[in-house]
PDB file of C-alpha atoms in Angstrom:
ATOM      1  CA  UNK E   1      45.208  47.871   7.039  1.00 84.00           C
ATOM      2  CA  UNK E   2      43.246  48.747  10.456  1.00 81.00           C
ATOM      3  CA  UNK E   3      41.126  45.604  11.049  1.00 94.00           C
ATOM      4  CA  UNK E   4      38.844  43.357  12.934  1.00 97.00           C
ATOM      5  CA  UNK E   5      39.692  40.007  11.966  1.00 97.00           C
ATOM      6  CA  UNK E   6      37.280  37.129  12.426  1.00 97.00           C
ATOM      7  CA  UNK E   7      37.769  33.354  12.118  1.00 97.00           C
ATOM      8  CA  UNK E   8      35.932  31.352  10.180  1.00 97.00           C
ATOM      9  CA  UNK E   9      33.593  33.177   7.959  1.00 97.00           C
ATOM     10  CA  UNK E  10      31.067  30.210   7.906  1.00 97.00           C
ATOM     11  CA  UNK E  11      30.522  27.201  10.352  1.00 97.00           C
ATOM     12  CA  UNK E  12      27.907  24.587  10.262  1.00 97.00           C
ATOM     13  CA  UNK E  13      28.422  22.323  13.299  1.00 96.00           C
ATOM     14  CA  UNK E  14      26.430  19.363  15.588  1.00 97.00           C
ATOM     15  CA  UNK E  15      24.975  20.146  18.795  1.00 97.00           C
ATOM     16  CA  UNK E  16      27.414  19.783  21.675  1.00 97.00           C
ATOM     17  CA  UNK E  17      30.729  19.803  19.797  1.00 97.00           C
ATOM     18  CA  UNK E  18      32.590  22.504  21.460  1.00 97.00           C
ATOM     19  CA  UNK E  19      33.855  25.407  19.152  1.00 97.00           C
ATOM     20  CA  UNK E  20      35.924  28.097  18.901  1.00 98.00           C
ATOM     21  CA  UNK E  21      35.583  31.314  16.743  1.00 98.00           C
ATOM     22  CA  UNK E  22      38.366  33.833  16.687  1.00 98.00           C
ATOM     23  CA  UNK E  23      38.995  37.740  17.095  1.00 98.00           C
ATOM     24  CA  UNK E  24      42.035  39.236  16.222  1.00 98.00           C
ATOM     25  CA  UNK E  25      42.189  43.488  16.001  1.00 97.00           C
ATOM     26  CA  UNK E  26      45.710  45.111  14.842  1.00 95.00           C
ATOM     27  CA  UNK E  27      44.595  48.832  16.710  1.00 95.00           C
ATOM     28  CA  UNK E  28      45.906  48.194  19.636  1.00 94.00           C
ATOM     29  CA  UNK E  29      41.860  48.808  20.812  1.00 95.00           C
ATOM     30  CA  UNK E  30      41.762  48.455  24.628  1.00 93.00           C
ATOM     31  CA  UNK E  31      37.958  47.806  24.045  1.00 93.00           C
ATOM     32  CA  UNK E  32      36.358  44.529  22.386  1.00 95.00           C
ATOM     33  CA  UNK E  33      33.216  42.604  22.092  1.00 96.00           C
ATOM     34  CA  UNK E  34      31.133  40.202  20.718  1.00 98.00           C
ATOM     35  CA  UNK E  35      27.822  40.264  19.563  1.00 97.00           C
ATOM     36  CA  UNK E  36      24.999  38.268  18.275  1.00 97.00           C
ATOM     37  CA  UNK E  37      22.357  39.370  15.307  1.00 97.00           C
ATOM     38  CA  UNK E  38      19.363  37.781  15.291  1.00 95.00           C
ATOM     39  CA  UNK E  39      16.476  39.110  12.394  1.00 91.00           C
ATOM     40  CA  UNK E  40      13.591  41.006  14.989  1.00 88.00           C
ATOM     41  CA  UNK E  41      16.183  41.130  17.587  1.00 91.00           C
ATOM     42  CA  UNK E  42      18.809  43.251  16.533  1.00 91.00           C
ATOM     43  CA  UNK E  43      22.365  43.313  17.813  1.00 94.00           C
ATOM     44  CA  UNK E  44      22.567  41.601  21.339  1.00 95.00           C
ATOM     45  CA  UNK E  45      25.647  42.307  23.420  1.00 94.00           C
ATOM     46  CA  UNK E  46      27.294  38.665  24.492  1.00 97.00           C
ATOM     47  CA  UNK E  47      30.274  39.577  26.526  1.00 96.00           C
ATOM     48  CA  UNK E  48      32.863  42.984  26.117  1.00 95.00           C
ATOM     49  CA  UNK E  49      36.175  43.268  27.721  1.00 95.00           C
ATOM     50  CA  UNK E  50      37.768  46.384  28.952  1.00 92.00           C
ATOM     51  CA  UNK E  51      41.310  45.509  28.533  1.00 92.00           C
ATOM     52  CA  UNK E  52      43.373  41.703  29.153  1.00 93.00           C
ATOM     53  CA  UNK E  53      41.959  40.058  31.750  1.00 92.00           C
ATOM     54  CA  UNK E  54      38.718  41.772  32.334  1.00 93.00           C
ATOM     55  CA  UNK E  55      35.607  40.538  30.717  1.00 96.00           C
ATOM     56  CA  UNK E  56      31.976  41.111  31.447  1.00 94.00           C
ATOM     57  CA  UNK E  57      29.010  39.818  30.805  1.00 95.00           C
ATOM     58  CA  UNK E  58      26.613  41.537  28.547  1.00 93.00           C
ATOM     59  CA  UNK E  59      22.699  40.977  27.597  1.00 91.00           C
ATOM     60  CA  UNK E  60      23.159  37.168  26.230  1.00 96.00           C
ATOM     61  CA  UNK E  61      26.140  35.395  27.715  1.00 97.00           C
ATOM     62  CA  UNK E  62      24.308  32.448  28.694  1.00 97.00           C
ATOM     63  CA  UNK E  63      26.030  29.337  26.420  1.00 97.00           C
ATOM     64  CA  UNK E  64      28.971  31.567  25.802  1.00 98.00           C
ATOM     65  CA  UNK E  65      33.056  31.551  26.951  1.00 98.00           C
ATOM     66  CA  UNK E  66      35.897  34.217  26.392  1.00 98.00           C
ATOM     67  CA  UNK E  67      38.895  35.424  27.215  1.00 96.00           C
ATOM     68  CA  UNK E  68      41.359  38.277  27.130  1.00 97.00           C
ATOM     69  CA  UNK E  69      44.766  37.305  27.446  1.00 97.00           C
ATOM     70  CA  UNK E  70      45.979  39.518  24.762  1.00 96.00           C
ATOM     71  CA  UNK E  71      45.042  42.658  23.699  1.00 96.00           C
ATOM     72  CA  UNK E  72      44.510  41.870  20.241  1.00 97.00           C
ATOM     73  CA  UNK E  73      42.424  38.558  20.458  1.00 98.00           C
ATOM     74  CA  UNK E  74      39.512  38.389  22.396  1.00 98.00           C
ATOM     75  CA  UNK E  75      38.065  34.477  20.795  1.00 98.00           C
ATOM     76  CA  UNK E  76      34.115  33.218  21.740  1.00 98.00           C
ATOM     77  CA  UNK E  77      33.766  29.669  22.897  1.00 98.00           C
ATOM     78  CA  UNK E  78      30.695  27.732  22.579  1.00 98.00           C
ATOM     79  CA  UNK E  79      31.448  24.894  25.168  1.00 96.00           C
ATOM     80  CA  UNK E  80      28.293  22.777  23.992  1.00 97.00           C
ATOM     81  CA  UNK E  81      26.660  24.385  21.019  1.00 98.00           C
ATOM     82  CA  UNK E  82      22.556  24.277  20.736  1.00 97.00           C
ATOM     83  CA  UNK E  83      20.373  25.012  17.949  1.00 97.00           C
ATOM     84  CA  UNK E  84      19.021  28.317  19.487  1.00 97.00           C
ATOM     85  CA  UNK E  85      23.031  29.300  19.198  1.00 98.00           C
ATOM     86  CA  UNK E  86      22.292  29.848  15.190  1.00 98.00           C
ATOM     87  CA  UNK E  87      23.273  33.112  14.527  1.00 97.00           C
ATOM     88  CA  UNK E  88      25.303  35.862  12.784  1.00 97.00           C
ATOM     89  CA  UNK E  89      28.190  36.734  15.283  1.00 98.00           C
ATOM     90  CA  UNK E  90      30.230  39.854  14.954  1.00 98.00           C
ATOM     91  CA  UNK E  91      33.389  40.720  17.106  1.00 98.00           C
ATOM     92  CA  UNK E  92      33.776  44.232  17.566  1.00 96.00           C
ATOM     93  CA  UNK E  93      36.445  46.546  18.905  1.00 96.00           C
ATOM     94  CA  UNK E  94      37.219  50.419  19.738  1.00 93.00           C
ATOM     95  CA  UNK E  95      40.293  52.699  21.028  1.00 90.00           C
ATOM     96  CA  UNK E  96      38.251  53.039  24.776  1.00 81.00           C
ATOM     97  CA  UNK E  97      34.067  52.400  25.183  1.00 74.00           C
ATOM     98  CA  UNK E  98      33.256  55.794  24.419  1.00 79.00           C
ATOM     99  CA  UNK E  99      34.536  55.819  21.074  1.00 85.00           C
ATOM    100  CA  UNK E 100      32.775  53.995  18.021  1.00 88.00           C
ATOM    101  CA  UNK E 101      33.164  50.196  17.068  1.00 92.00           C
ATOM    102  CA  UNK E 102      34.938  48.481  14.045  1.00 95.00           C
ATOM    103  CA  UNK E 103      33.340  45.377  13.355  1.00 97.00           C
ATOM    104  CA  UNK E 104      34.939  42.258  11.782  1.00 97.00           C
ATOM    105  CA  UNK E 105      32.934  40.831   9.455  1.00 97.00           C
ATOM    106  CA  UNK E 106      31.049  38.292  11.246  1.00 97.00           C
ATOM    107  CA  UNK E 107      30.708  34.402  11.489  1.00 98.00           C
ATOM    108  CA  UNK E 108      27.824  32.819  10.382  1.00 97.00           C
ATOM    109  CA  UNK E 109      27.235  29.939  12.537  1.00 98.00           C
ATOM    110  CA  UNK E 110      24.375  27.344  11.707  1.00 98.00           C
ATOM    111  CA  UNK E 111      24.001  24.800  14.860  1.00 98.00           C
ATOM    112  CA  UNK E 112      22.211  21.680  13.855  1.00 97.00           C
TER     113      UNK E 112
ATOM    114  CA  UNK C   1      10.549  50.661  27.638  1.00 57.00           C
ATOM    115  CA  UNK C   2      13.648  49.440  25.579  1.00 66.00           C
ATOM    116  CA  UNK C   3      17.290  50.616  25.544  1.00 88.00           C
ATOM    117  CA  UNK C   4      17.284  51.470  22.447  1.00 93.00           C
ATOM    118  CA  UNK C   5      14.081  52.046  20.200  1.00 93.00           C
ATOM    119  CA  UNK C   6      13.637  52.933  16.326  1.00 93.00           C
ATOM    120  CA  UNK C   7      10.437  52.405  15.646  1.00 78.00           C
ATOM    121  CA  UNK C   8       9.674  54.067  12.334  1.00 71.00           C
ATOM    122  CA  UNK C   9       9.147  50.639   9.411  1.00 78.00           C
ATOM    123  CA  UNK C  10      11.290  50.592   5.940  1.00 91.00           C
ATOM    124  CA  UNK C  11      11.177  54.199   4.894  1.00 94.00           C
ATOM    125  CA  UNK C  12      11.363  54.656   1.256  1.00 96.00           C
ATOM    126  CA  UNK C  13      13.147  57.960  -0.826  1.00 96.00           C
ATOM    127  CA  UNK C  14      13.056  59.344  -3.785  1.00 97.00           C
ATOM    128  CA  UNK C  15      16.859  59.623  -5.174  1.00 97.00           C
ATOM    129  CA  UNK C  16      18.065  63.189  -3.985  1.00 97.00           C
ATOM    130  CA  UNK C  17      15.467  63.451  -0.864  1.00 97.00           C
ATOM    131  CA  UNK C  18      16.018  63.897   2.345  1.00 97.00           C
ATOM    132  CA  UNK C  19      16.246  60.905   4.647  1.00 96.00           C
ATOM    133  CA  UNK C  20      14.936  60.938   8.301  1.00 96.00           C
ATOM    134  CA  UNK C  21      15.672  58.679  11.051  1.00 96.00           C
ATOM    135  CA  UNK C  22      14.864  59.018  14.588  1.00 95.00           C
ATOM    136  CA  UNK C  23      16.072  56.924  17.909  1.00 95.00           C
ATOM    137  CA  UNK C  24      15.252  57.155  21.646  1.00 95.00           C
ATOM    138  CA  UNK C  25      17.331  55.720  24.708  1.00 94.00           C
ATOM    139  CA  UNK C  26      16.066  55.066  27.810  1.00 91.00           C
ATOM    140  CA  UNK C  27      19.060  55.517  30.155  1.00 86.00           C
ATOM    141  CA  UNK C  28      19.435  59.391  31.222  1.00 85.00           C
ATOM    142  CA  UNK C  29      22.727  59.203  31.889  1.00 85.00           C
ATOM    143  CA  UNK C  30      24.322  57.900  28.413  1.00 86.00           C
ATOM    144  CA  UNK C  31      26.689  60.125  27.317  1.00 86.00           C
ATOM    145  CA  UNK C  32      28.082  58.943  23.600  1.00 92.00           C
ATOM    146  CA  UNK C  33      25.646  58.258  20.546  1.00 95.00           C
ATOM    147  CA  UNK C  34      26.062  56.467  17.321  1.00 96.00           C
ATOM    148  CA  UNK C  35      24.694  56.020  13.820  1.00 97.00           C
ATOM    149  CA  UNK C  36      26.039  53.106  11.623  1.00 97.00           C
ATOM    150  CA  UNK C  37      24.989  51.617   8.327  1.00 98.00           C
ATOM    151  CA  UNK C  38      24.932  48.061   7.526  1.00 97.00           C
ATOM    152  CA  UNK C  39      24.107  46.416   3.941  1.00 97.00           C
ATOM    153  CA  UNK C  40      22.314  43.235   3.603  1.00 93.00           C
ATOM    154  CA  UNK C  41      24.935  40.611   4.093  1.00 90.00           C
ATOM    155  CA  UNK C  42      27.622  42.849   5.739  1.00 95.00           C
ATOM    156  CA  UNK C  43      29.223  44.199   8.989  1.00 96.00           C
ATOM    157  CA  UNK C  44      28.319  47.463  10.694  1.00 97.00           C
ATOM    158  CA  UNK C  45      29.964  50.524   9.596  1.00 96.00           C
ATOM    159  CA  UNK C  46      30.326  53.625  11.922  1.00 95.00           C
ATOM    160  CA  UNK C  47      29.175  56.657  10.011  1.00 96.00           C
ATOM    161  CA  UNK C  48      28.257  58.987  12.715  1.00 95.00           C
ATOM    162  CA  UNK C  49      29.209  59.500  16.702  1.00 95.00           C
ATOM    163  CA  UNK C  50      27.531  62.551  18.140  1.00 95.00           C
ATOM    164  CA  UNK C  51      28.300  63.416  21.934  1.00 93.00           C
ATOM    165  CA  UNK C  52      26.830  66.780  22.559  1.00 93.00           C
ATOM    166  CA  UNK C  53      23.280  68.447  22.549  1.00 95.00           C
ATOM    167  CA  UNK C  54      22.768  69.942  18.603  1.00 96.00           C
ATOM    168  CA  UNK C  55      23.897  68.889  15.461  1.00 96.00           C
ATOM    169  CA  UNK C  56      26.847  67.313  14.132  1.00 96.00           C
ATOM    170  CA  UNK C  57      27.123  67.519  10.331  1.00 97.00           C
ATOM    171  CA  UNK C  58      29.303  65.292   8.126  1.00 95.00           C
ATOM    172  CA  UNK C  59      29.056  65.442   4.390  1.00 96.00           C
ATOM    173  CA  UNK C  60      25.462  64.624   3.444  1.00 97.00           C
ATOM    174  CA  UNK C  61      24.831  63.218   6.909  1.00 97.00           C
ATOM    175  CA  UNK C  62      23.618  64.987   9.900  1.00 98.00           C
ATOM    176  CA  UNK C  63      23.264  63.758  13.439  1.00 97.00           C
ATOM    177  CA  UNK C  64      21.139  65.612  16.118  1.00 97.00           C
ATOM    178  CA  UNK C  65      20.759  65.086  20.026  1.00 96.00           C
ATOM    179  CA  UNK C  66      18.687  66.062  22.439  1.00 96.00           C
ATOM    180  CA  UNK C  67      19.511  64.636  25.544  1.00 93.00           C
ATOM    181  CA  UNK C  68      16.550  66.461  27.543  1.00 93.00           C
ATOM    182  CA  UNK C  69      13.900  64.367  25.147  1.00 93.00           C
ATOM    183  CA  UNK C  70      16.696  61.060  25.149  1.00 94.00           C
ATOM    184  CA  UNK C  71      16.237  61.400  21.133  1.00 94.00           C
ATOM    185  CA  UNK C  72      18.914  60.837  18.208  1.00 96.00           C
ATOM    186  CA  UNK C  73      18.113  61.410  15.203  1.00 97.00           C
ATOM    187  CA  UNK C  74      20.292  61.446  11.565  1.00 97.00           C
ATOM    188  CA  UNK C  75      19.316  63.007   8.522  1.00 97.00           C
ATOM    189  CA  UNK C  76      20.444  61.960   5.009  1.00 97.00           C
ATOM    190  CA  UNK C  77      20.220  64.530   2.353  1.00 98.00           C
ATOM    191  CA  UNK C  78      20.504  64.209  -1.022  1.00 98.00           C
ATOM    192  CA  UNK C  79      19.737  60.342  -0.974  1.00 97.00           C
ATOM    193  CA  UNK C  80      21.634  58.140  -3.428  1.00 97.00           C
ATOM    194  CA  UNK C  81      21.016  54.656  -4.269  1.00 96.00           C
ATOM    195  CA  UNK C  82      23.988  53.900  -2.537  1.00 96.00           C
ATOM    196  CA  UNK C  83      22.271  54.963   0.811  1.00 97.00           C
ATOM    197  CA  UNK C  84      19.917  51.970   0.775  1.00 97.00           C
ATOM    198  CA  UNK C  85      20.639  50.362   3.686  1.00 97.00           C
ATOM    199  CA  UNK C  86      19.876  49.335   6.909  1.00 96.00           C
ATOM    200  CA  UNK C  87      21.011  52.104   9.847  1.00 97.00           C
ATOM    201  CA  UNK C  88      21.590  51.312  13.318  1.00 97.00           C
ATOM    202  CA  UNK C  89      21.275  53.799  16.237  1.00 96.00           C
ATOM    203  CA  UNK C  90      23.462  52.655  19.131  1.00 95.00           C
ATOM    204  CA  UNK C  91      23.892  54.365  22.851  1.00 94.00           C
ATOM    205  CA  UNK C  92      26.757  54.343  25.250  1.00 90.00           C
ATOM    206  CA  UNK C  93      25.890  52.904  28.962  1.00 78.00           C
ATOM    207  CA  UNK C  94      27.274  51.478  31.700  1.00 75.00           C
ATOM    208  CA  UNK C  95      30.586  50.114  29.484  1.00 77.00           C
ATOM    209  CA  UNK C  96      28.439  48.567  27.110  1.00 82.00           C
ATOM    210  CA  UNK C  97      27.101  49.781  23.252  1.00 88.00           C
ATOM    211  CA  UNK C  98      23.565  48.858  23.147  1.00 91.00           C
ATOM    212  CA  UNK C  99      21.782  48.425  19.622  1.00 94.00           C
ATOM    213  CA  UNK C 100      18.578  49.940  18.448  1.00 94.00           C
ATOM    214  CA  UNK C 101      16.694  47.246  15.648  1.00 93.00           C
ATOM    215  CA  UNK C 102      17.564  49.325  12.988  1.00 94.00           C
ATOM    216  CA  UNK C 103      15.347  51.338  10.334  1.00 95.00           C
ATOM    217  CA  UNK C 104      15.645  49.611   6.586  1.00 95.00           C
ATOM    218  CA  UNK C 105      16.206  53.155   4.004  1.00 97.00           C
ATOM    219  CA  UNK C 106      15.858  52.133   0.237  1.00 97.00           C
ATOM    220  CA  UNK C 107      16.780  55.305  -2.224  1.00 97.00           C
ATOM    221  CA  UNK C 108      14.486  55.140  -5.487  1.00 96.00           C
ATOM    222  CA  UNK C 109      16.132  56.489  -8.489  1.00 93.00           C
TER     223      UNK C 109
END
């Protein structure tokens, strides 16, 4: 099944403890991303990546790692988590950036 | 003015009305549009890309752009209960898919 994969569902963690949450897509999409959704604020673009080894910024990357060194994972590091990091996250890819997204199904994270 | 703006509130249906959403974008030069649905709780799901001036009509859903006026807009006929959700207008630009807020739809039977 054609899929966005994300990893873990739910995370409650401390301030400052570095974390990882994972993106895996089996499309062989050259295009991924990962967004934030905030209620009032809508989906917020955090970084996107054209292909392996190219990654840009996007509207909110400030707090926020990645990486592209395979075409099918593209994870999102928090280096030192903060409270105003509480969010729903949703990883997102597509065949090229003109075509539409598949989401994953999101990671809930709760920073405390 | 913001990238992407839906500013109509919840907009409530009688089962088996028609359903209208509207969107405007801000950057002239954006060249691919999209509609997707999302239920409470849940992901995004693409239901509509549109990439030309006009409508684009699939099933009981119909997209229309008009790139002169930087307005999207998608139509839902024949609402169903199913159709309560919250829909998402999203514009290509510069490499990046930016998000309107989203308009909340809920179908009364």
């Amino acid at each position: 099944e054609a899929q966005v994969t994300q990893n873990p569902r739910y995370l409650i963690t401390v301030t400052g403890k570095k974390l990882t949450v994972t993106c895996s897509q089996n499309m062989n999409h050259e295009y991924m991303s990962w967004y934030r959704q905030d209620p009032g604020l809508g989906l917020r673009q955090i970084y996107y990546s054209m292909n392996v080894e190219v990654t840009d910024k996007g509207d909110v990357p400030e707090g926020y790692k990645v990486s592209r060194k395979e075409k099918r994972n593209f994870p999102l590091i928090l280096e030192s988590p903060s409270p105003n990091q509480t969010s729903l996250y949703f990883c997102a890819s597509s065949f090229q950036v003109n075509y539409g997204y598949t989401f994953g199904s999101g990671t809930r994270l709760t920073v405390v | 003015q913001k990238e992407v703006e839906q500013n109509s509130g919840p907009l409530s249906v009688p089962e088996g009305a028609i359903a209208s959403l509207n969107c405007t974008y801000s950057d002239r030069v954006s060249q691919s549009f999209f509609w997707y649905r999302q239920y409470s709780g849940k992901s995004p799901e693409l239901i509509m890309s549109i990439y030309s001036n006009g409508d684009k009509e699939d099933g009981r859903f119909t997209a229309q752009l008009n790139k002169a006026s930087q307005y999207v807009s998608l139509l839902i006929r024949d609402s169903q209960p199913s159709d309560s959700a919250t829909y998402l207008c999203a514009v290509k630009g510069n490499n990046r898919l930016a998000f309107g807020k989203g308009n909340q739809v809920v179908v009364i039977p």
